[in-house]
Coordinates of C-alpha atoms in Angstrom, one line a residue:
M85 CA 43.3 -12.2 -3.2
E86 CA 44.3 -9.1 -1.2
P87 CA 41.5 -7.0 0.2
T88 CA 42.6 -3.9 -1.8
H89 CA 42.5 -5.9 -5.0
L90 CA 39.1 -7.3 -4.2
F91 CA 37.8 -3.7 -3.6
E92 CA 39.4 -2.6 -6.9
L93 CA 37.5 -5.4 -8.6
V94 CA 34.2 -4.4 -7.0
I95 CA 34.7 -0.8 -8.2
A96 CA 35.6 -2.1 -11.7
M97 CA 32.5 -4.2 -11.7
F98 CA 30.3 -1.1 -10.9
L99 CA 32.0 0.8 -13.7
A100 CA 31.3 -2.1 -16.1
I101 CA 27.7 -2.2 -14.9
I102 CA 27.2 1.5 -15.8
A103 CA 28.8 0.9 -19.2
L104 CA 26.7 -2.2 -19.9
H105 CA 23.5 -0.6 -18.7
Y106 CA 24.2 2.4 -21.0
A107 CA 24.9 0.1 -23.9
A108 CA 21.7 -1.9 -23.3
H109 CA 19.7 1.4 -23.3
R110 CA 21.3 2.5 -26.6
L111 CA 20.8 -0.9 -28.2
G112 CA 17.2 -1.3 -26.9
L113 CA 18.1 -4.5 -25.1
P114 CA 16.9 -5.6 -21.6
P115 CA 19.6 -4.5 -19.2
S116 CA 19.7 -8.0 -17.7
V117 CA 20.8 -9.5 -21.0
A118 CA 23.6 -7.0 -21.4
L119 CA 24.8 -7.5 -17.9
L120 CA 24.7 -11.3 -18.1
T121 CA 26.5 -11.5 -21.4
G122 CA 28.9 -8.7 -20.4
G123 CA 29.8 -10.5 -17.2
A124 CA 30.2 -13.8 -19.1
L125 CA 32.6 -12.1 -21.6
L126 CA 34.6 -10.4 -18.8
A127 CA 35.0 -13.8 -17.0
F128 CA 37.3 -14.9 -19.8
V129 CA 39.4 -11.7 -20.1
P130 CA 43.1 -12.8 -19.9
G131 CA 44.7 -11.9 -16.6
L132 CA 41.4 -11.3 -14.7
P133 CA 41.3 -13.5 -11.6
A134 CA 38.6 -16.2 -11.4
I135 CA 35.6 -15.1 -9.5
S136 CA 34.4 -17.7 -7.0
V137 CA 30.9 -17.0 -5.8
D138 CA 30.0 -18.1 -2.3
P139 CA 26.3 -19.1 -2.7
E140 CA 25.3 -18.6 0.9
L141 CA 26.9 -15.1 0.9
V142 CA 25.2 -14.2 -2.4
L143 CA 21.8 -15.2 -0.9
V144 CA 22.4 -13.3 2.3
I145 CA 23.7 -10.1 0.7
F146 CA 21.4 -9.8 -2.3
L147 CA 18.2 -11.7 -1.7
P148 CA 16.7 -9.9 1.4
P149 CA 16.8 -6.3 0.1
L150 CA 15.6 -7.4 -3.4
L151 CA 12.7 -9.3 -1.8
M152 CA 12.0 -6.4 0.4
D153 CA 11.9 -4.1 -2.5
G154 CA 9.5 -6.3 -4.4
A155 CA 7.2 -6.6 -1.3
W156 CA 7.4 -2.8 -0.8
A157 CA 6.3 -2.1 -4.3
I158 CA 3.6 -4.7 -4.7
A159 CA -0.1 -3.8 -4.6
L160 CA -1.3 -5.5 -1.3
A161 CA -5.0 -5.4 -2.2
R162 CA -4.5 -7.1 -5.5
L163 CA -2.1 -9.6 -3.8
R164 CA -4.9 -10.7 -1.4
R165 CA -7.4 -10.8 -4.3
H166 CA -5.2 -13.1 -6.4
M167 CA -3.6 -15.1 -3.6
I168 CA -5.0 -18.4 -4.9
G169 CA -3.5 -17.9 -8.3
I170 CA -0.2 -16.8 -6.8
A171 CA -0.1 -19.8 -4.6
S172 CA -0.8 -22.1 -7.6
L173 CA 2.2 -20.7 -9.3
A174 CA 4.5 -20.3 -6.3
V175 CA 3.8 -23.8 -4.9
G176 CA 1.9 -25.9 -7.4
A177 CA 3.9 -24.9 -10.5
V178 CA 7.2 -25.3 -8.6
L179 CA 6.3 -28.8 -7.4
F180 CA 5.0 -29.8 -10.8
T181 CA 8.0 -28.5 -12.6
C182 CA 10.4 -30.1 -10.2
A183 CA 8.7 -33.5 -10.7
V184 CA 8.7 -33.2 -14.5
V185 CA 12.3 -32.1 -14.7
A186 CA 13.4 -34.9 -12.3
V187 CA 11.6 -37.6 -14.5
V188 CA 13.2 -36.2 -17.7
A189 CA 16.7 -36.0 -16.0
H190 CA 16.3 -39.6 -14.9
L191 CA 15.3 -40.8 -18.4
I192 CA 18.4 -39.0 -19.8
F193 CA 20.7 -40.4 -17.1
P194 CA 19.2 -43.5 -15.6
S195 CA 22.3 -43.9 -13.4
L196 CA 21.7 -40.6 -11.8
P197 CA 19.9 -41.1 -8.4
W198 CA 16.3 -39.9 -8.1
A199 CA 17.4 -37.6 -5.2
A200 CA 19.9 -35.9 -7.5
C201 CA 17.3 -35.5 -10.3
A202 CA 14.9 -34.0 -7.7
A203 CA 17.6 -31.6 -6.6
L204 CA 18.1 -30.5 -10.2
G205 CA 14.3 -30.0 -10.5
A206 CA 14.2 -27.9 -7.3
I207 CA 17.1 -25.8 -8.5
V208 CA 15.7 -24.8 -11.8
A209 CA 11.9 -24.8 -11.0
P210 CA 11.4 -21.4 -9.2
P211 CA 11.4 -18.3 -11.5
D212 CA 13.6 -15.6 -9.9
A213 CA 12.4 -12.4 -8.3
V214 CA 15.4 -10.4 -9.6
S215 CA 15.1 -11.7 -13.1
A216 CA 11.3 -11.2 -13.1
R217 CA 11.6 -7.6 -12.0
A218 CA 14.3 -6.9 -14.6
V219 CA 12.0 -8.2 -17.4
L220 CA 8.7 -6.7 -16.1
E221 CA 10.3 -3.2 -15.8
R222 CA 10.4 -3.0 -19.6
V223 CA 6.9 -4.3 -20.5
K224 CA 3.4 -3.2 -19.9
L225 CA 1.0 -5.9 -18.6
P226 CA -2.6 -5.9 -17.3
R227 CA -2.7 -5.6 -13.6
R228 CA -3.8 -9.2 -13.0
L229 CA -0.8 -10.7 -14.9
Q230 CA 1.5 -8.2 -13.3
I231 CA 0.4 -9.2 -9.7
L232 CA 0.5 -12.9 -10.5
L233 CA 4.1 -12.7 -11.7
E234 CA 5.2 -10.3 -8.9
G235 CA 3.6 -12.4 -6.2
E236 CA 4.9 -15.7 -7.6
S237 CA 8.5 -14.3 -7.8
L238 CA 8.2 -13.2 -4.1
L239 CA 7.0 -16.5 -2.7
N240 CA 8.2 -19.3 -4.9
D241 CA 11.8 -19.1 -3.6
A242 CA 10.6 -20.6 -0.3
S243 CA 9.1 -23.6 -2.2
G244 CA 12.3 -24.2 -4.2
L245 CA 14.6 -23.9 -1.1
V246 CA 12.5 -26.4 0.9
L247 CA 12.5 -28.9 -2.1
F248 CA 16.2 -28.5 -2.6
R249 CA 17.1 -29.1 1.0
F250 CA 15.0 -32.2 1.2
A251 CA 16.5 -33.5 -2.1
V252 CA 20.0 -33.0 -0.9
A253 CA 19.2 -34.6 2.5
A254 CA 17.6 -37.6 0.6
A255 CA 20.8 -38.0 -1.5
A256 CA 22.9 -38.1 1.6
T257 CA 20.7 -40.4 3.6
G258 CA 18.9 -42.4 0.9
A259 CA 15.5 -41.7 2.6
F260 CA 12.7 -39.3 1.5
S261 CA 9.2 -38.7 2.9
A262 CA 6.8 -36.6 0.8
G263 CA 4.5 -36.1 3.9
E264 CA 7.4 -34.9 5.9
A265 CA 8.5 -32.5 3.2
I266 CA 5.0 -31.0 2.9
G267 CA 4.6 -30.7 6.6
S268 CA 8.0 -29.0 6.9
F269 CA 7.1 -26.6 4.1
F270 CA 4.0 -25.4 6.0
V271 CA 5.9 -25.1 9.3
L272 CA 8.7 -23.1 7.7
A273 CA 6.2 -20.8 5.9
L274 CA 4.1 -20.2 9.0
G275 CA 7.1 -19.6 11.2
G276 CA 8.6 -17.2 8.6
A277 CA 5.3 -15.3 8.5
V278 CA 5.3 -15.0 12.3
V279 CA 8.9 -13.7 12.3
G280 CA 7.9 -11.2 9.6
V281 CA 5.0 -9.9 11.5
V282 CA 7.1 -9.5 14.7
V283 CA 9.9 -7.7 12.9
G284 CA 7.6 -5.5 10.8
T285 CA 5.5 -4.5 13.9
A286 CA 8.7 -3.7 15.8
W287 CA 9.9 -1.5 12.9
V288 CA 6.7 0.5 12.8
K289 CA 6.9 1.2 16.6
L290 CA 10.6 2.0 16.3
V291 CA 10.2 4.4 13.4
R292 CA 7.5 6.4 15.2
R293 CA 10.0 7.0 18.1
L294 CA 13.2 7.7 16.2
G295 CA 12.3 11.1 14.9
D296 CA 15.5 11.5 12.9
E297 CA 15.0 10.9 9.2
Y298 CA 18.5 9.5 8.6
L299 CA 18.1 7.0 11.4
I300 CA 14.7 6.0 10.0
I301 CA 16.2 5.5 6.5
A302 CA 19.1 3.4 8.0
A303 CA 16.7 1.3 10.1
T304 CA 14.5 0.7 7.0
V305 CA 17.5 -0.3 4.8
L306 CA 18.6 -2.9 7.4
L307 CA 15.0 -4.3 7.8
G308 CA 15.2 -6.9 5.1
W309 CA 18.5 -8.4 6.3
I310 CA 17.3 -8.4 10.0
S311 CA 14.1 -10.3 9.0
Y312 CA 15.9 -12.8 6.8
L313 CA 18.7 -13.6 9.2
L314 CA 16.3 -13.9 12.1
G315 CA 14.1 -16.3 10.2
E316 CA 17.1 -18.4 9.2
L317 CA 18.5 -18.3 12.7
L318 CA 15.2 -19.7 14.0
H319 CA 15.2 -22.4 11.2
V320 CA 12.1 -21.0 9.5
S321 CA 11.7 -19.5 6.0
G322 CA 13.8 -16.3 5.8
V323 CA 12.2 -15.6 2.4
I324 CA 8.6 -15.6 3.8
A325 CA 9.8 -13.6 6.9
T326 CA 11.4 -10.9 4.6
V327 CA 8.3 -10.7 2.3
T328 CA 5.9 -10.4 5.3
T329 CA 8.0 -7.7 6.9
G330 CA 8.2 -5.8 3.6
L331 CA 4.4 -6.0 3.2
I332 CA 3.9 -4.6 6.7
A333 CA 6.4 -1.8 6.2
S334 CA 5.0 -0.9 2.9
W335 CA 1.5 -0.6 4.3
H336 CA 2.6 1.6 7.2
Q337 CA 5.2 3.8 5.5
H338 CA 2.6 6.2 4.2
T339 CA 1.7 7.1 7.8
V340 CA 5.1 6.8 9.6
F341 CA 7.3 8.5 7.0
S342 CA 7.6 12.3 6.6
A343 CA 7.7 13.8 3.1
A344 CA 11.5 14.5 3.5
T345 CA 12.2 10.9 4.7
R346 CA 10.2 9.4 1.9
M347 CA 12.0 11.5 -0.8
R348 CA 15.5 11.0 0.5
G349 CA 14.9 7.3 1.4
T350 CA 13.4 6.5 -2.0
S351 CA 16.3 8.1 -3.8
F352 CA 18.9 6.2 -1.7
W353 CA 17.0 2.9 -1.9
T354 CA 16.5 3.1 -5.7
V355 CA 20.2 3.5 -6.4
M356 CA 21.1 0.7 -3.9
I357 CA 18.6 -1.7 -5.5
F358 CA 19.8 -0.7 -9.0
L359 CA 23.4 -1.6 -8.1
M360 CA 22.4 -4.8 -6.4
E361 CA 20.2 -6.1 -9.3
A362 CA 22.9 -5.2 -11.8
S363 CA 25.6 -6.9 -9.6
V364 CA 23.6 -10.1 -9.4
F365 CA 23.4 -10.5 -13.2
T366 CA 27.1 -9.5 -13.6
L367 CA 28.2 -12.0 -11.0
I368 CA 26.1 -14.7 -12.7
G369 CA 28.0 -14.0 -15.9
L370 CA 31.4 -13.9 -14.1
S371 CA 30.7 -17.3 -12.6
L372 CA 30.5 -18.9 -16.1
R373 CA 34.2 -19.4 -16.1
D374 CA 34.1 -21.5 -12.9
V375 CA 31.2 -23.6 -14.3
V376 CA 33.0 -24.2 -17.6
E377 CA 36.3 -25.1 -15.9
R378 CA 34.5 -27.6 -13.7
G379 CA 33.0 -29.2 -16.8
G380 CA 36.4 -29.6 -18.5
G381 CA 36.2 -26.6 -20.9
L382 CA 33.6 -25.0 -23.1
T383 CA 34.0 -27.4 -25.9
T384 CA 33.8 -30.4 -23.6
V385 CA 30.7 -29.1 -21.9
I386 CA 28.9 -28.4 -25.1
A387 CA 29.9 -31.8 -26.7
T388 CA 29.0 -33.9 -23.7
M389 CA 26.2 -32.0 -22.0
G390 CA 24.7 -29.8 -24.8
L391 CA 21.7 -31.9 -25.8
P392 CA 20.8 -33.0 -22.2
M393 CA 21.0 -29.3 -21.1
L394 CA 18.8 -28.3 -24.0
A395 CA 16.3 -31.1 -23.1
I396 CA 16.1 -29.8 -19.5
L397 CA 15.5 -26.3 -20.7
V398 CA 12.8 -27.3 -23.1
T399 CA 11.2 -29.5 -20.4
L400 CA 11.2 -26.5 -18.0
V401 CA 9.4 -24.3 -20.5
V402 CA 6.9 -27.0 -21.5
A403 CA 6.1 -27.9 -17.9
R404 CA 5.3 -24.2 -17.1
F405 CA 3.0 -24.0 -20.1
A406 CA 1.3 -27.2 -19.2
W407 CA 0.6 -26.0 -15.6
V408 CA -0.6 -22.5 -16.5
F409 CA -2.9 -23.7 -19.4
A410 CA -4.2 -26.6 -17.2
S411 CA -5.0 -24.2 -14.4
D412 CA -6.7 -21.8 -16.8
L413 CA -8.9 -24.7 -18.1
V414 CA -9.9 -25.5 -14.5
I415 CA -10.8 -21.8 -13.9
R416 CA -12.8 -21.8 -17.2
F417 CA -14.7 -25.0 -16.1
C418 CA -15.4 -23.7 -12.6
A419 CA -16.6 -20.3 -14.1
A420 CA -18.9 -22.2 -16.4
L421 CA -20.4 -24.0 -13.4
G422 CA -20.7 -20.7 -11.5
V423 CA -18.3 -21.9 -8.8
T424 CA -15.9 -19.0 -9.1
R425 CA -16.1 -15.4 -10.3
V426 CA -12.5 -15.4 -11.5
Q427 CA -12.3 -15.0 -15.2
P428 CA -9.9 -17.3 -17.2
L429 CA -6.7 -15.7 -18.6
G430 CA -7.4 -16.8 -22.1
A431 CA -4.8 -18.2 -24.6
G432 CA -3.0 -14.8 -24.8
G433 CA -2.7 -14.2 -21.1
A434 CA -1.8 -17.8 -20.3
T435 CA 1.0 -17.7 -23.0
V436 CA 2.5 -14.5 -21.6
L437 CA 2.3 -15.9 -18.0
S438 CA 4.0 -19.1 -19.2
W439 CA 6.7 -17.3 -21.2
A440 CA 7.6 -15.0 -18.3
G441 CA 9.3 -17.7 -16.1
V442 CA 12.9 -16.3 -16.1
R443 CA 15.5 -17.9 -13.8
G444 CA 18.4 -16.2 -12.1
V445 CA 20.2 -15.8 -8.8
I446 CA 18.3 -18.4 -6.8
T447 CA 19.0 -21.1 -9.4
L448 CA 22.7 -20.2 -9.5
A449 CA 23.1 -20.0 -5.7
L450 CA 21.4 -23.3 -5.1
A451 CA 23.5 -25.1 -7.8
L452 CA 26.7 -23.7 -6.4
S453 CA 25.8 -24.8 -2.9
L454 CA 25.7 -28.5 -3.8
P455 CA 28.3 -30.3 -1.7
E456 CA 31.4 -31.7 -3.3
G457 CA 30.9 -35.3 -4.4
F458 CA 27.1 -34.8 -4.9
P459 CA 25.9 -37.2 -7.7
G460 CA 25.9 -35.4 -11.1
R461 CA 27.1 -32.1 -9.6
D462 CA 29.0 -30.9 -12.7
F463 CA 26.0 -31.7 -14.9
I464 CA 23.6 -29.9 -12.5
L465 CA 25.9 -26.9 -12.4
A466 CA 26.2 -26.6 -16.2
T467 CA 22.5 -27.2 -16.7
S468 CA 21.6 -24.5 -14.1
F469 CA 23.7 -22.0 -15.9
A470 CA 22.3 -23.0 -19.3
V471 CA 18.8 -22.5 -17.9
I472 CA 19.6 -19.0 -16.6
L473 CA 21.2 -18.1 -20.0
G474 CA 18.4 -19.6 -22.0
T475 CA 15.6 -18.0 -20.1
V476 CA 17.2 -14.6 -19.7
L477 CA 18.5 -14.3 -23.3
V478 CA 15.5 -15.9 -25.1
Q479 CA 12.5 -15.3 -22.9
G480 CA 13.7 -12.0 -21.5
T481 CA 14.4 -10.5 -25.0
T482 CA 11.2 -11.8 -26.6
L483 CA 8.6 -11.2 -23.8
G484 CA 7.7 -7.8 -25.2
R485 CA 6.9 -9.3 -28.6
V486 CA 4.8 -12.1 -27.0
I487 CA 2.8 -9.4 -25.1
A488 CA 2.3 -7.4 -28.3
W489 CA 1.1 -10.6 -30.1
A490 CA -1.3 -11.5 -27.2
R491 CA -3.0 -8.0 -27.4
L492 CA -4.0 -8.2 -23.8
V493 CA -6.6 -5.8 -22.4
E494 CA -7.3 -4.7 -18.8
T495 CA -10.5 -6.3 -17.4
E496 CA -13.1 -4.2 -15.7
T497 CA -12.7 -6.0 -12.4
E498 CA -9.0 -5.0 -12.2
R499 CA -9.6 -1.3 -12.8
A500 CA -9.7 0.9 -9.7
R501 CA -13.1 2.5 -8.9
L502 CA -11.7 6.0 -9.2
T503 CA -9.4 7.5 -11.8
M504 CA -6.5 9.6 -10.8
S505 CA -8.4 12.8 -11.6
Q506 CA -11.4 11.6 -9.5
A507 CA -9.0 10.7 -6.6
E508 CA -7.4 14.2 -6.8
V509 CA -10.9 15.8 -6.7
A510 CA -11.7 13.8 -3.4
M511 CA -8.3 14.8 -1.9
V512 CA -8.6 18.5 -2.8
Q513 CA -12.2 18.7 -1.5
A514 CA -11.1 17.2 1.8
Q515 CA -8.3 19.8 2.0
L516 CA -10.8 22.6 1.2
G517 CA -13.0 21.4 4.0
T518 CA -10.1 21.7 6.4
V519 CA -9.1 25.2 5.2
Q520 CA -12.7 26.4 5.4
S521 CA -13.0 25.2 9.0
L522 CA -9.7 26.9 10.0
A523 CA -10.0 30.1 7.9
Y524 CA -12.2 31.8 10.5
D525 CA -11.4 32.6 14.1
A526 CA -13.6 31.8 17.1
E527 CA -15.8 34.8 16.5
G528 CA -16.5 33.8 12.9
K529 CA -14.2 36.5 11.3
L530 CA -12.4 35.4 8.1
I531 CA -8.6 35.6 8.9
H532 CA -7.2 33.7 6.0
P533 CA -9.0 35.0 2.9
Q534 CA -6.2 34.5 0.4
L535 CA -5.7 30.9 1.5
L536 CA -9.4 30.1 1.4
D537 CA -9.7 31.7 -2.0
R538 CA -6.7 29.7 -3.3
Y539 CA -8.1 26.4 -2.2
Q540 CA -11.6 27.2 -3.5
R541 CA -10.2 28.1 -7.0
R542 CA -8.0 25.0 -6.9
A543 CA -11.0 22.7 -6.1
T544 CA -13.0 24.3 -8.9
V545 CA -10.3 23.9 -11.5
I546 CA -9.6 20.2 -10.5
V547 CA -13.3 19.3 -10.6
D548 CA -13.6 20.9 -14.0
Y549 CA -10.4 19.0 -15.2
A550 CA -11.8 15.7 -13.9
E551 CA -14.9 16.2 -16.0
R552 CA -13.1 17.2 -19.2
T553 CA -9.7 15.5 -18.9
E554 CA -9.1 14.9 -22.6
H555 CA -10.0 18.5 -23.4
Y556 CA -7.5 19.9 -21.0
K557 CA -4.6 17.5 -21.5
P558 CA -2.8 19.3 -24.4
V559 CA -3.2 22.7 -22.5
L560 CA -2.0 21.1 -19.3
H561 CA 1.1 19.7 -21.0
A562 CA 1.9 23.1 -22.6
H563 CA 1.4 24.8 -19.2
F564 CA 3.9 22.5 -17.4
D565 CA 6.4 22.8 -20.3
V566 CA 6.5 26.5 -19.5
V567 CA 6.8 25.8 -15.8
L568 CA 9.8 23.5 -16.5
E569 CA 11.4 26.2 -18.7
A570 CA 10.9 28.7 -15.9
V571 CA 12.4 26.4 -13.4
A572 CA 15.5 25.8 -15.7
T573 CA 15.9 29.6 -16.1
G574 CA 15.6 30.2 -12.3
R575 CA 18.2 27.5 -11.7
R576 CA 20.6 29.1 -14.2
E577 CA 20.2 32.5 -12.5
L578 CA 20.6 31.0 -9.1
I579 CA 23.9 29.3 -10.1
R580 CA 25.1 32.6 -11.7
L581 CA 24.5 34.4 -8.5
H582 CA 26.4 31.8 -6.5
R583 CA 29.3 31.7 -8.9
A584 CA 29.5 35.5 -8.8
G585 CA 29.7 35.4 -5.0
D586 CA 26.3 37.2 -4.5
I587 CA 24.8 34.4 -2.5
D588 CA 26.2 31.8 -0.1
D589 CA 26.0 28.0 -0.2
E590 CA 23.1 27.9 2.3
T591 CA 21.0 30.2 0.2
L592 CA 21.8 28.2 -3.0
D593 CA 20.9 24.9 -1.3
E594 CA 17.6 26.2 0.1
L595 CA 16.4 27.8 -3.1
E596 CA 17.6 25.0 -5.3
R597 CA 15.6 22.5 -3.2
D598 CA 12.5 24.6 -3.8
L599 CA 13.2 24.5 -7.6
D600 CA 13.7 20.7 -7.4
L601 CA 10.3 20.2 -5.7
E602 CA 8.7 22.5 -8.3
E603 CA 10.3 20.6 -11.1
L604 CA 9.3 17.2 -9.7
S605 CA 5.8 18.4 -9.3
A606 CA 5.6 19.6 -12.9
I607 CA 7.0 16.4 -14.3
S608 CA 4.6 14.3 -12.2
A609 CA 1.6 16.5 -13.4
K610 CA 2.6 16.0 -17.1
A611 CA 2.9 12.2 -16.7

């Protein structure tokens, strides 16, 4: 395919993404479902060239920034608090699921070597970070479940990749050592964490010296790829390296970014991540054609592999339910003995956590990376795609209903000590203290009376609002509705003056930026 035709296909894919995302919004469907099915349908459009996905390239292009984005947005304090539960899912659940799937696959196809069965288990075991984010964006979960799912999706890729590589090596050599695999996992994870700390610390020092906001944004965008590629180059976990770097950058960005850098960088990053996430699901759908052709056609694939694929999918779901519910029983038993303060999830929470295990890009990339001639390669490819389709289309579309059925409530231990209003009171009182100290000159003469009066009145109003939030909410919403109308009127007048030639472009840009900030502030205050 010529480079210009490839570029045209990429632009066409982006246009299809916009159309599919809009259709999903109008139909009330998860965008991931629309993008996956849309890509699958586009794959069979007559005249469209077959899309061959390079798995290594997919991982390198898409995985680092998406992992970085997840690490950037995760609540670090809650991540530390629930690290045992996250590790149970990211390592324990992946190992358990891999073993169960391998046993079932070997029962279905006794001639399939154990190493190939283990490779299938490693491919389908880890839920995907991209798929999890796409599902979680549309649902409201208690903080504990949210952090468990987010933390699991960030870390379990490392477990799946290590298991997969050992299974492929075992198939090639006929030898496998469980002790060596476990030792290798810890070495890779620790090495990845060290790389992540080094890269993240270097980024913090670099950003403090750059000074130019566009250079800072560019350096931050490249950060995930740098960490991942360096980790892989040093033969440690690029996934752990990227996540560690993201956590460090997220922690320090509040002190090293200026307001302008944060606003502009967030806008650029949000659009980039949106296009990447959407492209991943579309590419998964487009790759269906290649998978079907390898299996001898859709009819042949369904007739010869339909029931085995369904059995693997059911096994996958049942294994996750078994691990989550068994873990919850252990927590309940320990809590009854007073060994742990962690409260069990309960049937509703465990059900939601079990049902949220959606597979995606990691599963596809690992399946496509299987070497030619690998035992059962066509079956593994078809099963991997069936697992992605089944989990995204079934679990992704019904998770909201499962959450509604579970009637989950936020536990007291997960609630922050201060509400947003109380935090605002603390912030404004600190600001008032600074203004009070600077409002007088060295001789004690008041030199900023209006500024002092403004901060005093603001502090009084916010304290009163924090004490009577429910009383003021309707009035506050009405107030900011008027502010938004005033901003819209000001914007129309500004544009009229510019179109009439009364003001130049510089004046338009400067005043429009002020209106944009006022509008964003009003929208945030209404939320």
